[in-house]
XYZ file of C-alpha atoms in Angstrom:
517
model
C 0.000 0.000 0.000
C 1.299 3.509 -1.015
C 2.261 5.376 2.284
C 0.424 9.363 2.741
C 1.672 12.295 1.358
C 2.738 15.084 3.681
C -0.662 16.763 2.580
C -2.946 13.822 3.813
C -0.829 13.527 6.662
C -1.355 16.987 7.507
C -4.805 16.567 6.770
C -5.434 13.471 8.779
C -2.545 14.969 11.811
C -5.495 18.330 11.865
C -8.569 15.772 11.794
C -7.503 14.093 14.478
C -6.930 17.713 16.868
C -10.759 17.885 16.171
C -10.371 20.328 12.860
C -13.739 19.767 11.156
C -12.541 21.432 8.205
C -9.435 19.204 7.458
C -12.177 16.773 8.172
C -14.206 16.847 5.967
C -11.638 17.209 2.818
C -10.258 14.275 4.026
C -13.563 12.069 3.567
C -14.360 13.953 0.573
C -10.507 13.240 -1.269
C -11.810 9.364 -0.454
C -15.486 8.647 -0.805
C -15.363 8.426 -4.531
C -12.556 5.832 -3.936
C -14.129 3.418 -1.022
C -17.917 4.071 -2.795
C -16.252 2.776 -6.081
C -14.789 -0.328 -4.503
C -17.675 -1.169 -2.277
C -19.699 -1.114 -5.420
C -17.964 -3.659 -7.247
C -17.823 -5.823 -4.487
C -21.817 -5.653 -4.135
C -23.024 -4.743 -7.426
C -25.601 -3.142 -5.779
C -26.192 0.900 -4.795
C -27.834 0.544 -2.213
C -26.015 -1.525 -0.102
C -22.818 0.590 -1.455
C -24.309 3.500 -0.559
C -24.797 2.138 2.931
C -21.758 0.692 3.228
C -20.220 3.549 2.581
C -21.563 6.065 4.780
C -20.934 3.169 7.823
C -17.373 2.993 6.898
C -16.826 6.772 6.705
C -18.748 7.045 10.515
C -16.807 4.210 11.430
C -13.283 6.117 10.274
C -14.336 8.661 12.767
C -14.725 7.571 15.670
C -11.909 5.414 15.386
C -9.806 8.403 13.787
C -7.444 8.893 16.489
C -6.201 5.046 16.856
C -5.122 4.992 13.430
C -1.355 3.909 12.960
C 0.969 6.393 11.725
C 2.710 3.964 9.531
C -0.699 2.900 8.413
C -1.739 4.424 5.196
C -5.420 6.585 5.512
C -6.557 5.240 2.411
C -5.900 1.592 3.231
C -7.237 1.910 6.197
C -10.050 3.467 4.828
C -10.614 0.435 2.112
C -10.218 -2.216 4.896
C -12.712 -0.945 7.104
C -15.356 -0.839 3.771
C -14.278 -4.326 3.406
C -15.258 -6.004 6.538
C -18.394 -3.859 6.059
C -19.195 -5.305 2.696
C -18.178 -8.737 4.061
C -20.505 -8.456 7.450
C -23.256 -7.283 4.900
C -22.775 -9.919 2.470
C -23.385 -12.691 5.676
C -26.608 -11.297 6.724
C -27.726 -10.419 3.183
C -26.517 -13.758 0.945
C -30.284 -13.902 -1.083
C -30.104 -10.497 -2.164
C -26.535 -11.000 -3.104
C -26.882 -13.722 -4.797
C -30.218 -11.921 -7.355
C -28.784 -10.306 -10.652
C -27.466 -7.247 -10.067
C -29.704 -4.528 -12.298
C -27.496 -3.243 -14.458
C -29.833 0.170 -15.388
C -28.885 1.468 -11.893
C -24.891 0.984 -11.964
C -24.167 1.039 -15.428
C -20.809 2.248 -16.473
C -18.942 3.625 -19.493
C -16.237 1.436 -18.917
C -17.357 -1.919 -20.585
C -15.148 -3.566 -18.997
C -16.647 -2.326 -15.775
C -19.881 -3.733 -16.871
C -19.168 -7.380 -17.206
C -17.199 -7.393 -13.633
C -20.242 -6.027 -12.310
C -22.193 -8.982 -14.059
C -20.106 -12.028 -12.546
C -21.838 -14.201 -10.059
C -21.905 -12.707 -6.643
C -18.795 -15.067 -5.406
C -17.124 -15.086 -8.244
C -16.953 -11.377 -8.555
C -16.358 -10.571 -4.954
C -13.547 -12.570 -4.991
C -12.176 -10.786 -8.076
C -11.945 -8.016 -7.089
C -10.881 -8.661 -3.720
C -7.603 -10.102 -5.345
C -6.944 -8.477 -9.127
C -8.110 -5.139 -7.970
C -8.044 -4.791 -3.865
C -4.640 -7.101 -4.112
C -5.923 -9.093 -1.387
C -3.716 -12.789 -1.527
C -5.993 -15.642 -1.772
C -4.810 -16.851 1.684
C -6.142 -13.495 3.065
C -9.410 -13.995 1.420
C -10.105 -17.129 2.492
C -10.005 -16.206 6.110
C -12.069 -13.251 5.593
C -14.275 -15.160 3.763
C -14.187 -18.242 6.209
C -13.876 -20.704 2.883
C -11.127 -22.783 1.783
C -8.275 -21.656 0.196
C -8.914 -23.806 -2.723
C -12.543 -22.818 -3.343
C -11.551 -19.826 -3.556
C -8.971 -19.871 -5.931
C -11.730 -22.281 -7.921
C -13.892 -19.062 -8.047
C -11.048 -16.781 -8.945
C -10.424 -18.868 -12.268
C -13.947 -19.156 -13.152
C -14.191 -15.009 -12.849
C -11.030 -15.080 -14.970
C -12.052 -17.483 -17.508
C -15.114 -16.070 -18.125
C -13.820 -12.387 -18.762
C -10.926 -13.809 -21.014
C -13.817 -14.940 -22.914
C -15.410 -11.700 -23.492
C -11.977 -10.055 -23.609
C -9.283 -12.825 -25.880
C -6.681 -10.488 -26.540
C -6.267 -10.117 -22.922
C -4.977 -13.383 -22.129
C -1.253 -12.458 -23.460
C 1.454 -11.205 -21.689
C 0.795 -8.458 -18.571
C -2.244 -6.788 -20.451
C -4.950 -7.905 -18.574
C -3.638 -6.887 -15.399
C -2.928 -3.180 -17.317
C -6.829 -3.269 -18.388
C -7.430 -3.885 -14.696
C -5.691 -0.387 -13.498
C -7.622 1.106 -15.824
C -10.643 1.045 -14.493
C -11.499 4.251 -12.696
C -10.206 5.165 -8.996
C -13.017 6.978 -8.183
C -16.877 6.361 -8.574
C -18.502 9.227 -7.209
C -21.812 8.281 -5.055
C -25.000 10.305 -4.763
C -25.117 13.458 -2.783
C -26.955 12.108 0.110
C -24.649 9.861 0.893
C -21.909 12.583 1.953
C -24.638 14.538 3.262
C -25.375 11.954 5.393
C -22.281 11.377 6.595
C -21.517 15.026 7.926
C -24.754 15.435 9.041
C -24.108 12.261 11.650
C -20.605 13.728 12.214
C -21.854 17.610 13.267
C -24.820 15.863 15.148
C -22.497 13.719 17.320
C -19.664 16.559 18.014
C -22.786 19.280 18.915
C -24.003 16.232 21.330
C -20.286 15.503 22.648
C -19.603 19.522 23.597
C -23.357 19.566 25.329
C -22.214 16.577 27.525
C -18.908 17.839 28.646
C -20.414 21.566 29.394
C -23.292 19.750 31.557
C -20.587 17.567 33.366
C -18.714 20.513 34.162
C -20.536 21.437 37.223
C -21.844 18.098 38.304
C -18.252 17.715 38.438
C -17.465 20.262 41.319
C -20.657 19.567 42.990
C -18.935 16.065 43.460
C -15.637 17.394 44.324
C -17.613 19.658 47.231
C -18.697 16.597 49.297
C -15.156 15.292 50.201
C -14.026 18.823 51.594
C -17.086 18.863 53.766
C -16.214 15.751 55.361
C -12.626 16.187 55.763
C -12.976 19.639 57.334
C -15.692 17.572 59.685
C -13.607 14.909 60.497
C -10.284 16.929 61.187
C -9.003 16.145 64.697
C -10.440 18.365 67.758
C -7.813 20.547 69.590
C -10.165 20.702 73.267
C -7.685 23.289 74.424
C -7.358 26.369 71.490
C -9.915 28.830 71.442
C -11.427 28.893 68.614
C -14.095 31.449 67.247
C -16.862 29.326 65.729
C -19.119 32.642 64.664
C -16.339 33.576 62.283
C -15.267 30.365 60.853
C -19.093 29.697 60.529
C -19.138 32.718 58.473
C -15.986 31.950 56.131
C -17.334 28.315 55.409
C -20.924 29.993 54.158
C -19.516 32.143 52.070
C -17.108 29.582 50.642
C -20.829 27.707 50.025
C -22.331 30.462 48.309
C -19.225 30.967 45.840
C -19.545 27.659 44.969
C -23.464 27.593 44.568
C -23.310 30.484 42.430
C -20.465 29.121 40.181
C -22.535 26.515 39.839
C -25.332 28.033 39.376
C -23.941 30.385 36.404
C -22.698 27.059 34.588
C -25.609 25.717 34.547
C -27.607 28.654 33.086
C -24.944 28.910 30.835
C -25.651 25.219 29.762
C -29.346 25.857 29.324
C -28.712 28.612 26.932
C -26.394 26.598 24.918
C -28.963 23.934 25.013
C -31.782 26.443 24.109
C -30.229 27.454 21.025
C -29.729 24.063 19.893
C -32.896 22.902 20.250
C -33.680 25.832 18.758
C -31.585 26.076 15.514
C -33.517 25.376 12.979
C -37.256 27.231 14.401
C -37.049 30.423 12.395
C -34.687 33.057 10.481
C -35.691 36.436 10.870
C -36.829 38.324 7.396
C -36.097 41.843 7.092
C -38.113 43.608 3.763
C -35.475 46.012 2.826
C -38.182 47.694 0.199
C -41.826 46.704 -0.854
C -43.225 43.743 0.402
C -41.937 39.965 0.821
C -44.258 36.529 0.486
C -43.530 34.177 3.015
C -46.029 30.935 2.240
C -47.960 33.406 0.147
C -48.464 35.753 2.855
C -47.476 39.171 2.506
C -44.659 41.057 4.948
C -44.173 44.617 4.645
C -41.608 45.013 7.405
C -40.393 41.786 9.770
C -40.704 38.028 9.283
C -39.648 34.739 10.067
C -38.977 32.147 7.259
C -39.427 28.647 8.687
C -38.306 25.102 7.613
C -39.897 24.260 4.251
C -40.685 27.898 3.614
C -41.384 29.368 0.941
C -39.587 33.223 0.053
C -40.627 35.542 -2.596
C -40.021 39.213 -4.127
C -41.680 41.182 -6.567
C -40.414 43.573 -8.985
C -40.389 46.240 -6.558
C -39.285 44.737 -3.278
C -36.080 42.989 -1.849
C -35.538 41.392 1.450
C -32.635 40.654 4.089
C -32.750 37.189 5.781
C -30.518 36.529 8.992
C -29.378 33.205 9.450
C -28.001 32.745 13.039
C -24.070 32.224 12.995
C -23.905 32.132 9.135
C -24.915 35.680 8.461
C -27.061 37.090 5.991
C -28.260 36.608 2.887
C -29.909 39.528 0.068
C -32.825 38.827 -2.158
C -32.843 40.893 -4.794
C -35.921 42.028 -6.478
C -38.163 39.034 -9.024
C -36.750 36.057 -6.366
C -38.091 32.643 -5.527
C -36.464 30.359 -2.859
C -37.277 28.061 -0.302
C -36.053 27.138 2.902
C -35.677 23.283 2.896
C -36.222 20.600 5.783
C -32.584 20.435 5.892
C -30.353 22.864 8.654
C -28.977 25.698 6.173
C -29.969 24.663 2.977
C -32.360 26.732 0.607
C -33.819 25.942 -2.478
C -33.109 29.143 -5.129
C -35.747 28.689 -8.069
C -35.258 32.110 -10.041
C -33.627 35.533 -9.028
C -30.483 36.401 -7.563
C -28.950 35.936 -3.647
C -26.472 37.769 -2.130
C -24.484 35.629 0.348
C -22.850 38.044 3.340
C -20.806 36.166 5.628
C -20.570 36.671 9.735
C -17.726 37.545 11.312
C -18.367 35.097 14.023
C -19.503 32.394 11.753
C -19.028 28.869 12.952
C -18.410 25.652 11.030
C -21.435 26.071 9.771
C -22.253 26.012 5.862
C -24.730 27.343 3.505
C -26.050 24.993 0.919
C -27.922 25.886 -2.176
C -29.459 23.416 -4.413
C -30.661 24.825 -7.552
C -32.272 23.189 -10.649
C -29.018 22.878 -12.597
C -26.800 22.320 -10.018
C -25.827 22.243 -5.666
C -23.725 24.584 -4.445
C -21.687 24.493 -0.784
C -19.858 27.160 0.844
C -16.794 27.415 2.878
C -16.700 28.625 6.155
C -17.389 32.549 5.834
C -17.723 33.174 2.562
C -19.492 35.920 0.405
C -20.810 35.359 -2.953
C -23.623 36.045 -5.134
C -25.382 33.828 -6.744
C -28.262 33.933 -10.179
C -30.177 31.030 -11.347
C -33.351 30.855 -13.747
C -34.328 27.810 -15.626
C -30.989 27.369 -18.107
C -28.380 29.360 -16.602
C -26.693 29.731 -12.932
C -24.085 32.645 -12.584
C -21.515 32.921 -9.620
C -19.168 35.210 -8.171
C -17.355 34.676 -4.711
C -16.356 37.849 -3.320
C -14.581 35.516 -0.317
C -13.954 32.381 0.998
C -14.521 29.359 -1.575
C -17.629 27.582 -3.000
C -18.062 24.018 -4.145
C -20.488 23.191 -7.033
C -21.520 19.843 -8.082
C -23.354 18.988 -11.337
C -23.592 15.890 -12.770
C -21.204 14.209 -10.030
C -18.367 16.324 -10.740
C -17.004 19.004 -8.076
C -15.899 22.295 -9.358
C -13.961 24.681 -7.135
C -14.643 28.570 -6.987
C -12.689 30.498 -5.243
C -11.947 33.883 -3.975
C -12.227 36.529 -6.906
C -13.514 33.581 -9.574
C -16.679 33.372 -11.392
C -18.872 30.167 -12.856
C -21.262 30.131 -15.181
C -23.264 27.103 -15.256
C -25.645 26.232 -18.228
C -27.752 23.532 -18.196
C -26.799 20.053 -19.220
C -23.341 21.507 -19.070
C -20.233 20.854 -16.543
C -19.092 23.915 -14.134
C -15.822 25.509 -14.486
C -14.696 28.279 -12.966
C -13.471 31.297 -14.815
C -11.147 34.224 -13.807
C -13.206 37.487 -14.741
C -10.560 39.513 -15.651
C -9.235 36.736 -18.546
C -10.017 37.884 -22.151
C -13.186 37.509 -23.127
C -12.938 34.725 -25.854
C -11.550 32.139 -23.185
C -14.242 33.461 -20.870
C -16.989 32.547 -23.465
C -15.525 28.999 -24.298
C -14.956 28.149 -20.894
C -18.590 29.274 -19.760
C -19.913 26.881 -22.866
C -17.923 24.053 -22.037
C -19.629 20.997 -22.651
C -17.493 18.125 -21.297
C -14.729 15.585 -23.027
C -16.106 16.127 -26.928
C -16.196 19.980 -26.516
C -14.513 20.881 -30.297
C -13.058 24.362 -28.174
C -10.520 22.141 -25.877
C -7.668 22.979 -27.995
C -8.197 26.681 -28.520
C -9.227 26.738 -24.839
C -5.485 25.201 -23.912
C -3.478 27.479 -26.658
C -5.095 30.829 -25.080
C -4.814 30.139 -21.472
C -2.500 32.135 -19.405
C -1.493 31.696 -15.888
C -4.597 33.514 -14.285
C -6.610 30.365 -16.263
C -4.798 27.871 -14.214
C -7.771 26.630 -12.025
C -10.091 26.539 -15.071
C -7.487 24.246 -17.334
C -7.008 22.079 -13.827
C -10.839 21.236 -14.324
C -11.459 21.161 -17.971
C -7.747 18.310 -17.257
C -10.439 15.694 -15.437
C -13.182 16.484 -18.079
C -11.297 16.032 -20.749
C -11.121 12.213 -22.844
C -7.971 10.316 -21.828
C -6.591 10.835 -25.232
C -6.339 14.463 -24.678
C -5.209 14.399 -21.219
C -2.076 15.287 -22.050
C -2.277 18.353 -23.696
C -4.089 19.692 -20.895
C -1.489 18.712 -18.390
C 1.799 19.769 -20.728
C -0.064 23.373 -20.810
C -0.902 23.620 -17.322
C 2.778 22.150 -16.473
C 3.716 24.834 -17.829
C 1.652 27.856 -16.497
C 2.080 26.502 -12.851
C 4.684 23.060 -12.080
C 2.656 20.959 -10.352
C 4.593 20.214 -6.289
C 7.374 17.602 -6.496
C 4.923 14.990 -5.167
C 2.454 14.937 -8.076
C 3.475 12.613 -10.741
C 2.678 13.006 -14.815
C 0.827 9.079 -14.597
C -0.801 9.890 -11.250
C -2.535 12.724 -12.981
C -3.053 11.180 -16.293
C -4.922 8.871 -14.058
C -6.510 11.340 -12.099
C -5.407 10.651 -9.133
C -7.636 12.604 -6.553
C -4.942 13.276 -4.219
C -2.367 14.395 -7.079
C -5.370 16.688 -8.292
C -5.679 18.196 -5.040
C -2.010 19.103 -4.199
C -1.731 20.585 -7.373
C -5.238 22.670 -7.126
C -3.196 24.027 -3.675
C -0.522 24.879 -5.819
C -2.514 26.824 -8.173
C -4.151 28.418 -5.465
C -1.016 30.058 -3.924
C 0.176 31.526 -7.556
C -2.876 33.004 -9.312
């Protein structure tokens, strides 16, 4: 197994010190990569998608105990591997059905007929040709003989030499093998789920340590009490009980007030948990607002599963406690979903206005074309209507995902996201011809690749690093020698790891790019 960079190090070092943020890129660098070979193994999205989101809650809490000569991803894949074993055991009828091909079907042909091998057979494949698992390791995961499963192995082998002749000779089956992609990236909800579980537990981990806190001393109290009480008597010193009456009450009443002021501090923490999600205050700036189709001329409250309107004459503030606030501009439609800090934009344009005293709290925006997720603190706007999204981030960084692929826009940088078309980010102040091919882009046919590549300059750095892993593999490399050459990619990233697309490669050299345009 490949040992960590220094960056996933770092990553995982800051993760484990309780940084959210380093957290969460973590899991997100990897769930494409466990999702991808938890699907093979099942054949199934469902149980993947499961699978998945146990093994990433499972990483967690077990985050800190994690070797530090062990590799993260490895340890990542092994966890998802006794998952998908423990599943297969209580599961074996469903496993054993035909897998329906409609709902995992891949580009990669290849792919295809792995995915259609008996339920053994293919488990066992790609435990050993792709997970490099020996066959004496399998077997006692499996709890089967070493020689049925090597019998399996051959008949998975046999029958994709079948479909695939040529591949019989020399190393080249094992090359078509590491082919198939790294990365399979699995629906939304399932890394939505994941965090969701993660921010839960850590708000219900700081609510139990605050409420110990003073049970704690309380405890503590009893023990001085009785020792004072059962100090030795000395029959023949005077001793003047009115005033050490009076210092022992007053040590009392220190310590029932400390106590007390913890504890009201508690309940308010407690009070604004429980009441997070109740209402975010609305603010009509001019006109009048619709909240459910009522009208508000001044103040409001926009609840869960809300709905928000302007006219053509009004726009509206709303305040969303420890994220800050966002503008509605006039001719606006959004809604405030079931989910903490998400909202629905359906037409008109949002102004996103970070607090300073934000927490780790995001923003999420989910529009018809595409979802969109802030960083901590940052300020954007943001237009949709029914063909077209447009974004500028005045701070911080957004992510948008369309399609299952995650574009990065950061400070300064604007997207423009059409519909049945990819997102990547553009630098504003580029010329205007690369502006308008890169806003059309369509994905790995787009005829304007090449003219896109010979007019980039250094300031179009992030937009060549995503038009790289949406371009065909045959062109991959004129994408990289042009970006190579705007901004070297760190000493760590390698020309085949990024022909590959290799996520982590990707992502040291996105830092890179970062720090120089």
């Amino acid at each position: 197994m490949i040992p960590d960079n220094k960056f996933v190090r770092s990553l995982l070092q800051s993760a484990q010190r309780g940084n959210y943020t380093a957290l969460e890129q973590l899991f997100k660098m990897n769930i494409g990569k466990v999702y991808a070979i938890v699907l093979r193994m099942t054949a199934n999205k469902s149980f993947a998608s499961r699978i998945t989101i146990d093994t990433f809650i499972e990483a967690w809490k077990k985050l800190k105990i994690i070797r530090e000569d062990s590799p993260f991803t490895g340890w990542l894949i092994a966890i998802a591997v006794y998952k998908t074993l423990d599943v297969l055991r209580n599961n074996k009828e469903e496993f054993a059905k035909k897998p329906d091909l409609t709902e995992i079907e891949s580009k990669d042909s290849f792919e295809n007929d792995i995915f259609r091998l008996p339920h053994l057979e293919r488990l066992i494949f790609v435990l050993n040709k792709v997970e490099k698992y020996s066959v004496d390791e399998i077997a006692d995961m499996i709890l089967m003989k070493k020689d049925d499963v090597e019998f399996h192995l051959n008949l998975a082998v046999e029958k994709l030499h079948e479909r695939y002749p040529l591949y019989k000779f020399d190393n080249s089956f094992q090359e078509r093998i590491s082919k198939l992609p790294i990365e399979i990236q699995p629906d939304k909800s399932v890394s939505d789920e994941i965090f969701n579980y993660i921010y839960e537990e850590r708000i219900k981990i700081a609510e139990k340590e605050k409420s110990e806190t003073p049970v704690k001393e309380a405890v503590e109290e009893k023990p001085v009490k009785e020792k004072k009480k059962k100090e030795p008597k000395e029959p023949k010193k005077k001793i003047k009980r009115p005033e050490v009456s009076i210092e022992i009450n007053l040590g009392r009443i220190k310590k029932y007030i400390i106590i007390s002021i913890s504890i009201l501090a508690l309940a308010v923490v407690v009070y604004l948990w429980l009441n997070r999600a109740k209402g975010w205050s609305v603010k009509a700036v001019s006109g009048g607002v619709l909240i459910d189709n009522t009208s508000v001329i001044s103040n409001g409250v926009l609840e869960l599963n809300s709905s928000f309107i302007t006219n053509d004459n009004s726009s509206a503030e709303i305040v969303i406690p420890s994220l800050g606030v966002i503008q509605v501009e006039s001719n606006s439609s959004l809604l405030r979903t079931k989910k903490d800090n998400e909202i629905k934009l359906k037409k008109g344009k949002i102004i996103k206005k970070s607090d300073v005293n934000a927490s780790e709290s995001k923003l999420s925006i989910v529009t018809d074309i595409a979802d969109y997720n802030e960083e901590i603190s940052s300020n954007f706007e943001l237009y949709a209507d029914d063909e077209t999204n447009e974004l500028f981030v005045f701070k911080g960084t957004v992510n948008i995902i369309i399609k299952g692929f995650e574009a990065v826009v950061p400070e300064n940088f604007a997207c423009t996201v059409n519909k049945g078309k990819y997102a990547v980010p553009h630098n504003p102040n580029s010329d205007q011809q690369i502006i308008n091919l890169i806003k059309e882009y369509s994905g790995p046919a787009d005829p304007n690749m090449a003219v896109i590549v010979n007019l980039a300059q250094k300031s179009d750095a992030l937009s060549l690093w995503h038009i790289l892993q949406l371009s065909s593999e045959e062109n991959r490399s004129i994408v990289i020698k042009k970006l190579n050459e705007l901004v070297p990619p760190p000493d760590t990233v390698t020309g085949e790891g990024i022909q590959k697309l290799n996520r982590e490669m990707l992502d040291q050299w996105l830092l890179k790019i970062l720090s120089e345009i």
